[in-house]
Amino acid sequence: MRLLRSCYQCLVLHNIIMMKTSSAFASKNMLQNTRAAASSTTTTASAAKGICETQITSTGTAEVLCTISNEEDSPRSSLWSEVAINAAKQFTITQRKKLQELGALDVERPVKIVGTSLSENCGLGDCVLDGGEEKKEDGSEEMLDDANTKIIHFQRHGQGYHNLICDMWRELGKPIDFDSADPNLNPVVRPEFLDPPLTALGMQQCSSQRDLCNSLSPDLVIVSPMLRCIQTAKLSFRDHVSTVPWVSHEGCREELGLLVGNKRRSITDIKADYSEINFDDIEHDEDVLWDEYGDRRETLLEKSERIYKFLTEYVRSRPEKEIAIVCHSAYLFTLLNAVMDIEEEELRSWFLTSEVRSLQMTFVDRE
């Protein structure tokens, strides 16, 4: 794993050099712009008492610098910079518009999946059920006696190297065409991005969620087979590793096809690193699902159907009543907007890196 992370750090620097030499950005101020982009891209993310940022030093190496805060009770919103928060707001607008234009928001399926908040004051980074006492006080304990109702804790993975590079491109004003197979237009199709891990900042983000996740009571942890999600779960839900089952499932992985950053390694290789996770529900050793899409991306409607199948055929059938699911931002946005029936806007908005949200999920069969 150390070697893998080192390779990605080299890739980060390689892309910086590529951008510096691009004719579109050739100027004597390029090095300064690149350093500024690297710094502002990851600006700040805080643990309980620490704030870290990624910077490019004068020698061209990447460093994660941390400072310690004296605040005893930092708000969860301090985990993310204003840049990250604003980007998430913009994604909420643009992606919901795409779903609406495709008619994905109006699909009526045999099973209606209703989601409701478990937090009285659901806000940025704070839509979480805090411990078992609240669950009993608000009456949800009794509602869980219903076989069609579960409590789900969703988490998006922390910052990955693919996130870092894409943010740096945006900071430099370099547009990204995620439908292009040209690496000069779309960095995530580069072969080096196969199953990217978390950055140092991403690891710090996820570790900062440990206390929060420890306060939750999942009976099961489900993780996407992508490395960044497994690493996130192991850092955030580490106190649940030996107490509840951990399983991996293809149904909660990110968009399939074209983007190499969403292609996984073989299950054999993943198992060698994470033998404590059960991968029995994954049918193929190699990434057959991603390969089937070839040079095109899975559409939003196709992704919606995959998510619906995962929720109704797998999650619903599980005996566990409280489940943690660690997965991806675009996946979660489609799930909460196009698959589930949810009124609270705070639950439906774009997830920030490492963010956790709890909701009550109820399956209603239509007559």
CSV table of C-alpha atoms in Angstrom, one decimal:
chain,number,residue,atom,x,y,z
A,1,MET,CA,0.0,0.0,0.0
A,2,ARG,CA,2.9,2.4,0.7
A,3,LEU,CA,4.2,1.8,-2.8
A,4,LEU,CA,0.7,2.4,-4.3
A,5,ARG,CA,0.3,5.7,-2.5
A,6,SER,CA,3.8,6.8,-3.6
A,7,CYS,CA,2.9,6.0,-7.2
A,8,TYR,CA,-0.1,8.3,-6.9
A,9,GLN,CA,1.9,11.1,-5.4
A,10,CYS,CA,4.2,10.8,-8.4
A,11,LEU,CA,1.2,10.9,-10.6
A,12,VAL,CA,0.0,14.1,-8.9
A,13,LEU,CA,3.4,15.8,-9.6
A,14,HIS,CA,3.4,14.4,-13.1
A,15,ASN,CA,0.0,16.1,-13.8
A,16,ILE,CA,1.2,19.3,-12.4
A,17,ILE,CA,4.2,19.3,-14.8
A,18,MET,CA,1.8,18.4,-17.7
A,19,MET,CA,-0.4,21.3,-16.8
A,20,LYS,CA,2.6,23.7,-16.4
A,21,THR,CA,3.8,22.9,-19.9
A,22,SER,CA,0.4,23.0,-21.6
A,23,SER,CA,0.3,25.7,-24.3
A,24,ALA,CA,-3.0,26.9,-22.9
A,25,PHE,CA,-1.3,27.8,-19.6
A,26,ALA,CA,2.3,28.6,-20.7
A,27,SER,CA,3.4,31.7,-18.8
A,28,LYS,CA,6.0,32.7,-16.4
A,29,ASN,CA,3.5,32.7,-13.6
A,30,MET,CA,2.5,29.0,-14.1
A,31,LEU,CA,4.4,27.6,-11.1
A,32,GLN,CA,2.8,30.1,-8.8
A,33,ASN,CA,-0.6,29.3,-10.1
A,34,THR,CA,0.0,25.6,-9.8
A,35,ARG,CA,1.0,26.0,-6.1
A,36,ALA,CA,-2.0,28.2,-5.4
A,37,ALA,CA,-4.3,25.6,-7.0
A,38,ALA,CA,-2.9,22.8,-5.0
A,39,SER,CA,-3.3,24.7,-1.8
A,40,SER,CA,-6.7,26.1,-2.5
A,41,THR,CA,-8.1,22.8,-3.9
A,42,THR,CA,-7.8,21.0,-0.7
A,43,THR,CA,-7.8,24.1,1.4
A,44,THR,CA,-8.9,22.8,4.8
A,45,ALA,CA,-10.3,19.8,6.5
A,46,SER,CA,-10.3,19.4,10.2
A,47,ALA,CA,-10.3,16.5,12.6
A,48,ALA,CA,-11.7,16.9,16.1
A,49,LYS,CA,-8.9,19.4,16.9
A,50,GLY,CA,-6.7,19.5,13.7
A,51,ILE,CA,-6.8,21.3,10.4
A,52,CYS,CA,-4.8,20.1,7.5
A,53,GLU,CA,-4.1,21.3,3.9
A,54,THR,CA,-2.2,20.0,1.0
A,55,GLN,CA,0.5,22.3,-0.5
A,56,ILE,CA,3.2,22.2,-3.1
A,57,THR,CA,6.6,23.1,-1.7
A,58,SER,CA,9.3,25.2,-3.5
A,59,THR,CA,11.0,21.9,-4.5
A,60,GLY,CA,7.8,20.6,-6.2
A,61,THR,CA,6.9,18.0,-3.6
A,62,ALA,CA,3.5,17.6,-2.0
A,63,GLU,CA,3.1,18.1,1.7
A,64,VAL,CA,0.1,17.8,4.1
A,65,LEU,CA,0.5,20.5,6.7
A,66,CYS,CA,-1.6,20.4,9.9
A,67,THR,CA,-2.3,23.0,12.6
A,68,ILE,CA,-3.9,22.4,15.9
A,69,SER,CA,-7.1,24.2,17.0
A,70,ASN,CA,-7.8,25.1,20.6
A,71,GLU,CA,-11.5,24.7,20.1
A,72,GLU,CA,-12.9,21.9,22.2
A,73,ASP,CA,-16.1,21.4,20.1
A,74,SER,CA,-15.4,22.2,16.5
A,75,PRO,CA,-18.6,22.1,14.3
A,76,ARG,CA,-18.7,19.3,11.8
A,77,SER,CA,-19.0,21.8,9.0
A,78,SER,CA,-15.4,22.8,9.6
A,79,LEU,CA,-14.4,19.5,8.0
A,80,TRP,CA,-14.8,21.2,4.6
A,81,SER,CA,-13.5,24.4,3.0
A,82,GLU,CA,-15.8,27.0,1.5
A,83,VAL,CA,-14.5,26.0,-1.9
A,84,ALA,CA,-15.6,22.4,-1.4
A,85,ILE,CA,-19.0,23.5,0.0
A,86,ASN,CA,-19.7,25.8,-2.9
A,87,ALA,CA,-18.7,23.1,-5.4
A,88,ALA,CA,-21.1,20.7,-3.7
A,89,LYS,CA,-23.9,23.3,-4.0
A,90,GLN,CA,-23.1,23.7,-7.7
A,91,PHE,CA,-23.2,19.9,-8.3
A,92,THR,CA,-26.5,19.8,-6.6
A,93,ILE,CA,-28.0,22.2,-9.1
A,94,THR,CA,-26.4,20.9,-12.3
A,95,GLN,CA,-26.8,17.1,-11.5
A,96,ARG,CA,-30.5,17.5,-10.5
A,97,LYS,CA,-31.1,19.4,-13.7
A,98,LYS,CA,-29.6,16.5,-15.7
A,99,LEU,CA,-31.8,14.0,-13.8
A,100,GLN,CA,-34.8,16.1,-14.5
A,101,GLU,CA,-34.1,16.5,-18.2
A,102,LEU,CA,-33.7,12.7,-18.5
A,103,GLY,CA,-37.0,12.1,-16.8
A,104,ALA,CA,-35.1,10.2,-14.0
A,105,LEU,CA,-37.0,12.1,-11.3
A,106,ASP,CA,-40.4,10.9,-12.4
A,107,VAL,CA,-39.9,7.2,-12.7
A,108,GLU,CA,-42.5,5.2,-10.7
A,109,ARG,CA,-41.2,1.7,-9.7
A,110,PRO,CA,-43.0,-1.3,-8.1
A,111,VAL,CA,-41.5,-0.5,-4.7
A,112,LYS,CA,-41.6,3.1,-3.3
A,113,ILE,CA,-38.5,3.7,-1.1
A,114,VAL,CA,-39.2,6.5,1.4
A,115,GLY,CA,-36.4,8.3,3.3
A,116,THR,CA,-36.9,10.6,6.3
A,117,SER,CA,-34.3,12.4,8.4
A,118,LEU,CA,-33.4,11.1,11.8
A,119,SER,CA,-31.9,14.5,12.9
A,120,GLU,CA,-34.2,17.2,14.3
A,121,ASN,CA,-32.0,20.0,12.9
A,122,CYS,CA,-30.6,18.5,9.7
A,123,GLY,CA,-27.8,20.8,8.5
A,124,LEU,CA,-24.4,20.7,6.8
A,125,GLY,CA,-22.5,17.6,8.0
A,126,ASP,CA,-25.1,17.1,10.8
A,127,CYS,CA,-27.8,14.9,9.3
A,128,VAL,CA,-26.8,12.1,11.6
A,129,LEU,CA,-28.5,10.0,14.3
A,130,ASP,CA,-26.3,10.5,17.4
A,131,GLY,CA,-26.4,7.3,19.4
A,132,GLY,CA,-29.1,4.9,20.6
A,133,GLU,CA,-30.8,7.2,23.1
A,134,GLU,CA,-32.1,9.5,20.5
A,135,LYS,CA,-33.4,6.6,18.5
A,136,LYS,CA,-35.5,5.4,21.4
A,137,GLU,CA,-36.8,8.9,22.4
A,138,ASP,CA,-38.1,9.8,18.9
A,139,GLY,CA,-40.0,6.5,18.6
A,140,SER,CA,-37.9,5.1,15.7
A,141,GLU,CA,-37.0,2.0,17.8
A,142,GLU,CA,-40.6,0.9,17.7
A,143,MET,CA,-40.9,1.6,13.9
A,144,LEU,CA,-37.9,-0.7,13.3
A,145,ASP,CA,-40.1,-3.6,14.3
A,146,ASP,CA,-41.6,-3.2,10.8
A,147,ALA,CA,-39.8,-5.6,8.5
A,148,ASN,CA,-39.8,-2.9,5.7
A,149,THR,CA,-38.1,-0.2,7.7
A,150,LYS,CA,-34.3,0.2,8.4
A,151,ILE,CA,-31.9,2.9,9.6
A,152,ILE,CA,-29.2,3.6,7.0
A,153,HIS,CA,-26.0,5.6,7.7
A,154,PHE,CA,-24.6,6.7,4.3
A,155,GLN,CA,-21.0,7.9,4.0
A,156,ARG,CA,-19.1,9.2,1.0
A,157,HIS,CA,-15.4,8.3,0.7
A,158,GLY,CA,-12.7,10.9,1.7
A,159,GLN,CA,-10.7,12.8,-0.9
A,160,GLY,CA,-9.1,10.5,-3.4
A,161,TYR,CA,-6.2,11.3,-5.8
A,162,HIS,CA,-8.7,11.5,-8.7
A,163,ASN,CA,-10.6,14.2,-6.7
A,164,LEU,CA,-7.4,16.1,-6.1
A,165,ILE,CA,-6.3,16.2,-9.7
A,166,CYS,CA,-9.7,17.2,-11.0
A,167,ASP,CA,-9.9,20.0,-8.5
A,168,MET,CA,-6.5,21.2,-9.5
A,169,TRP,CA,-7.6,21.3,-13.1
A,170,ARG,CA,-10.6,23.3,-12.2
A,171,GLU,CA,-8.5,25.7,-10.1
A,172,LEU,CA,-6.3,26.3,-13.2
A,173,GLY,CA,-9.3,27.0,-15.4
A,174,LYS,CA,-8.7,23.8,-17.3
A,175,PRO,CA,-12.2,22.3,-18.2
A,176,ILE,CA,-12.8,18.6,-17.8
A,177,ASP,CA,-14.9,16.6,-20.3
A,178,PHE,CA,-15.9,13.5,-18.4
A,179,ASP,CA,-17.4,12.0,-21.5
A,180,SER,CA,-14.1,12.2,-23.4
A,181,ALA,CA,-11.6,9.3,-23.8
A,182,ASP,CA,-8.8,11.8,-24.4
A,183,PRO,CA,-6.6,12.1,-21.2
A,184,ASN,CA,-5.8,15.7,-22.3
A,185,LEU,CA,-9.4,16.5,-21.8
A,186,ASN,CA,-10.3,14.0,-19.1
A,187,PRO,CA,-7.6,13.1,-16.5
A,188,VAL,CA,-9.7,10.2,-15.0
A,189,VAL,CA,-9.3,8.0,-18.1
A,190,ARG,CA,-5.5,7.8,-17.5
A,191,PRO,CA,-4.5,4.1,-16.7
A,192,GLU,CA,-2.6,5.3,-13.6
A,193,PHE,CA,-6.0,6.2,-12.0
A,194,LEU,CA,-7.1,2.5,-11.7
A,195,ASP,CA,-8.8,2.2,-8.3
A,196,PRO,CA,-7.2,5.3,-6.8
A,197,PRO,CA,-6.6,5.4,-3.0
A,198,LEU,CA,-7.2,8.2,-0.6
A,199,THR,CA,-4.8,11.2,-0.4
A,200,ALA,CA,-3.2,12.0,3.0
A,201,LEU,CA,-5.9,14.7,3.4
A,202,GLY,CA,-8.6,12.1,2.5
A,203,MET,CA,-7.3,9.8,5.3
A,204,GLN,CA,-7.3,12.7,7.7
A,205,GLN,CA,-10.9,13.6,6.8
A,206,CYS,CA,-12.0,10.0,7.4
A,207,SER,CA,-10.1,9.6,10.7
A,208,SER,CA,-11.8,12.8,11.9
A,209,GLN,CA,-15.2,11.0,11.5
A,210,ARG,CA,-14.2,8.2,13.8
A,211,ASP,CA,-15.9,9.5,16.9
A,212,LEU,CA,-19.1,10.3,15.1
A,213,CYS,CA,-19.2,6.8,13.5
A,214,ASN,CA,-18.4,5.2,16.8
A,215,SER,CA,-21.5,6.8,18.3
A,216,LEU,CA,-23.6,5.0,15.7
A,217,SER,CA,-24.9,1.4,16.1
A,218,PRO,CA,-24.8,-0.4,12.8
A,219,ASP,CA,-25.5,-4.1,12.7
A,220,LEU,CA,-23.7,-4.4,9.3
A,221,VAL,CA,-21.2,-2.4,7.3
A,222,ILE,CA,-21.5,-2.5,3.5
A,223,VAL,CA,-18.7,-1.1,1.4
A,224,SER,CA,-18.2,-0.4,-2.3
A,225,PRO,CA,-15.3,-2.6,-3.5
A,226,MET,CA,-13.4,0.5,-4.6
A,227,LEU,CA,-10.2,1.1,-2.6
A,228,ARG,CA,-11.1,4.6,-1.5
A,229,CYS,CA,-14.3,3.4,0.1
A,230,ILE,CA,-12.7,0.5,1.9
A,231,GLN,CA,-10.0,2.8,3.2
A,232,THR,CA,-12.7,5.3,4.3
A,233,ALA,CA,-14.7,2.7,6.1
A,234,LYS,CA,-11.7,1.2,7.9
A,235,LEU,CA,-10.8,4.7,9.2
A,236,SER,CA,-14.2,6.0,10.1
A,237,PHE,CA,-15.9,2.8,11.3
A,238,ARG,CA,-12.8,1.2,12.7
A,239,ASP,CA,-14.4,0.7,16.1
A,240,HIS,CA,-17.0,-1.6,14.4
A,241,VAL,CA,-14.5,-3.8,12.6
A,242,SER,CA,-14.6,-6.7,15.1
A,243,THR,CA,-18.1,-6.3,16.3
A,244,VAL,CA,-20.3,-6.5,13.2
A,245,PRO,CA,-20.1,-8.2,9.8
A,246,TRP,CA,-18.4,-6.3,6.9
A,247,VAL,CA,-19.4,-7.1,3.3
A,248,SER,CA,-18.7,-5.6,-0.1
A,249,HIS,CA,-21.2,-5.3,-2.9
A,250,GLU,CA,-21.0,-4.1,-6.5
A,251,GLY,CA,-24.4,-2.5,-6.2
A,252,CYS,CA,-23.1,0.5,-4.3
A,253,ARG,CA,-20.1,1.3,-6.4
A,254,GLU,CA,-19.7,4.4,-8.5
A,255,GLU,CA,-20.7,4.9,-12.2
A,256,LEU,CA,-19.4,2.2,-14.5
A,257,GLY,CA,-17.5,2.5,-17.8
A,258,LEU,CA,-14.9,4.9,-19.4
A,259,LEU,CA,-13.6,6.5,-16.2
A,260,VAL,CA,-10.6,4.4,-15.1
A,261,GLY,CA,-10.9,6.0,-11.6
A,262,ASN,CA,-14.1,4.0,-11.2
A,263,LYS,CA,-12.6,0.7,-12.3
A,264,ARG,CA,-11.7,-1.7,-9.4
A,265,ARG,CA,-8.8,-4.1,-9.0
A,266,SER,CA,-9.4,-7.9,-9.0
A,267,ILE,CA,-11.2,-9.3,-6.0
A,268,THR,CA,-8.2,-11.6,-5.4
A,269,ASP,CA,-5.9,-8.5,-5.0
A,270,ILE,CA,-8.4,-6.7,-2.8
A,271,LYS,CA,-8.9,-9.7,-0.6
A,272,ALA,CA,-5.1,-10.0,-0.1
A,273,ASP,CA,-5.2,-6.5,1.6
A,274,TYR,CA,-8.6,-6.8,3.3
A,275,SER,CA,-9.2,-10.4,4.2
A,276,GLU,CA,-11.6,-9.4,7.0
A,277,ILE,CA,-14.2,-8.1,4.5
A,278,ASN,CA,-16.6,-10.7,3.0
A,279,PHE,CA,-16.6,-10.4,-0.9
A,280,ASP,CA,-18.8,-13.4,-1.5
A,281,ASP,CA,-21.6,-11.3,-3.0
A,282,ILE,CA,-19.3,-10.2,-5.8
A,283,GLU,CA,-19.7,-12.6,-8.8
A,284,HIS,CA,-16.6,-11.9,-10.9
A,285,ASP,CA,-12.9,-11.7,-9.9
A,286,GLU,CA,-12.1,-9.2,-12.6
A,287,ASP,CA,-14.1,-6.0,-13.2
A,288,VAL,CA,-16.5,-7.4,-15.7
A,289,LEU,CA,-19.2,-4.8,-14.9
A,290,TRP,CA,-17.0,-1.9,-15.8
A,291,ASP,CA,-15.6,-3.6,-18.9
A,292,GLU,CA,-19.1,-4.2,-20.3
A,293,TYR,CA,-19.6,-0.5,-20.8
A,294,GLY,CA,-16.4,-0.1,-22.9
A,295,ASP,CA,-15.8,3.5,-23.9
A,296,ARG,CA,-19.1,4.9,-22.7
A,297,ARG,CA,-20.3,5.9,-19.2
A,298,GLU,CA,-23.2,4.3,-17.5
A,299,THR,CA,-26.2,6.6,-17.9
A,300,LEU,CA,-28.0,8.1,-15.0
A,301,LEU,CA,-31.1,6.0,-15.8
A,302,GLU,CA,-29.0,2.8,-15.9
A,303,LYS,CA,-27.4,3.8,-12.6
A,304,SER,CA,-30.8,4.5,-11.1
A,305,GLU,CA,-32.0,1.0,-12.0
A,306,ARG,CA,-28.8,-0.6,-10.5
A,307,ILE,CA,-29.3,1.4,-7.3
A,308,TYR,CA,-33.0,0.4,-7.1
A,309,LYS,CA,-32.1,-3.3,-7.5
A,310,PHE,CA,-29.4,-3.0,-4.8
A,311,LEU,CA,-31.8,-1.4,-2.3
A,312,THR,CA,-34.8,-3.6,-3.0
A,313,GLU,CA,-33.2,-7.0,-3.6
A,314,TYR,CA,-30.2,-6.8,-1.3
A,315,VAL,CA,-30.5,-4.1,1.4
A,316,ARG,CA,-34.2,-4.9,2.0
A,317,SER,CA,-33.6,-8.6,2.3
A,318,ARG,CA,-30.8,-8.3,4.9
A,319,PRO,CA,-31.9,-9.2,8.4
A,320,GLU,CA,-30.0,-6.3,9.9
A,321,LYS,CA,-32.1,-3.3,10.9
A,322,GLU,CA,-29.3,-0.7,11.1
A,323,ILE,CA,-26.7,-0.6,8.3
A,324,ALA,CA,-23.8,1.6,7.4
A,325,ILE,CA,-23.1,2.0,3.6
A,326,VAL,CA,-19.8,3.6,2.5
A,327,CYS,CA,-19.9,4.6,-1.2
A,328,HIS,CA,-19.7,7.5,-3.6
A,329,SER,CA,-21.0,11.0,-4.3
A,330,ALA,CA,-22.6,10.7,-7.7
A,331,TYR,CA,-24.0,7.4,-6.7
A,332,LEU,CA,-25.5,8.8,-3.5
A,333,PHE,CA,-26.9,11.9,-5.3
A,334,THR,CA,-28.7,9.6,-7.8
A,335,LEU,CA,-30.0,7.4,-5.0
A,336,LEU,CA,-31.4,10.2,-2.9
A,337,ASN,CA,-32.9,12.1,-5.8
A,338,ALA,CA,-34.0,9.6,-8.4
A,339,VAL,CA,-34.5,6.4,-6.5
A,340,MET,CA,-35.8,7.3,-3.1
A,341,ASP,CA,-38.7,9.5,-2.2
A,342,ILE,CA,-37.3,12.2,0.1
A,343,GLU,CA,-38.6,15.6,1.0
A,344,GLU,CA,-35.7,17.1,3.1
A,345,GLU,CA,-33.4,19.1,0.8
A,346,GLU,CA,-30.6,18.6,3.3
A,347,LEU,CA,-30.7,14.8,2.7
A,348,ARG,CA,-30.8,15.2,-1.0
A,349,SER,CA,-27.9,17.6,-1.6
A,350,TRP,CA,-24.5,16.6,-2.9
A,351,PHE,CA,-22.3,14.8,-0.3
A,352,LEU,CA,-19.0,16.3,0.7
A,353,THR,CA,-15.9,14.1,1.1
A,354,SER,CA,-16.2,11.8,4.1
A,355,GLU,CA,-19.6,13.2,5.0
A,356,VAL,CA,-22.0,10.9,7.0
A,357,ARG,CA,-25.9,11.1,6.8
A,358,SER,CA,-28.4,9.0,8.6
A,359,LEU,CA,-31.9,8.3,7.4
A,360,GLN,CA,-34.9,6.0,8.0
A,361,MET,CA,-35.6,4.0,4.9
A,362,THR,CA,-39.0,2.4,4.4
A,363,PHE,CA,-40.0,0.1,1.6
A,364,VAL,CA,-43.6,0.4,0.4
A,365,ASP,CA,-45.0,-2.0,-2.2
A,366,ARG,CA,-47.3,-0.3,-4.6
A,367,GLU,CA,-50.6,-2.1,-5.3
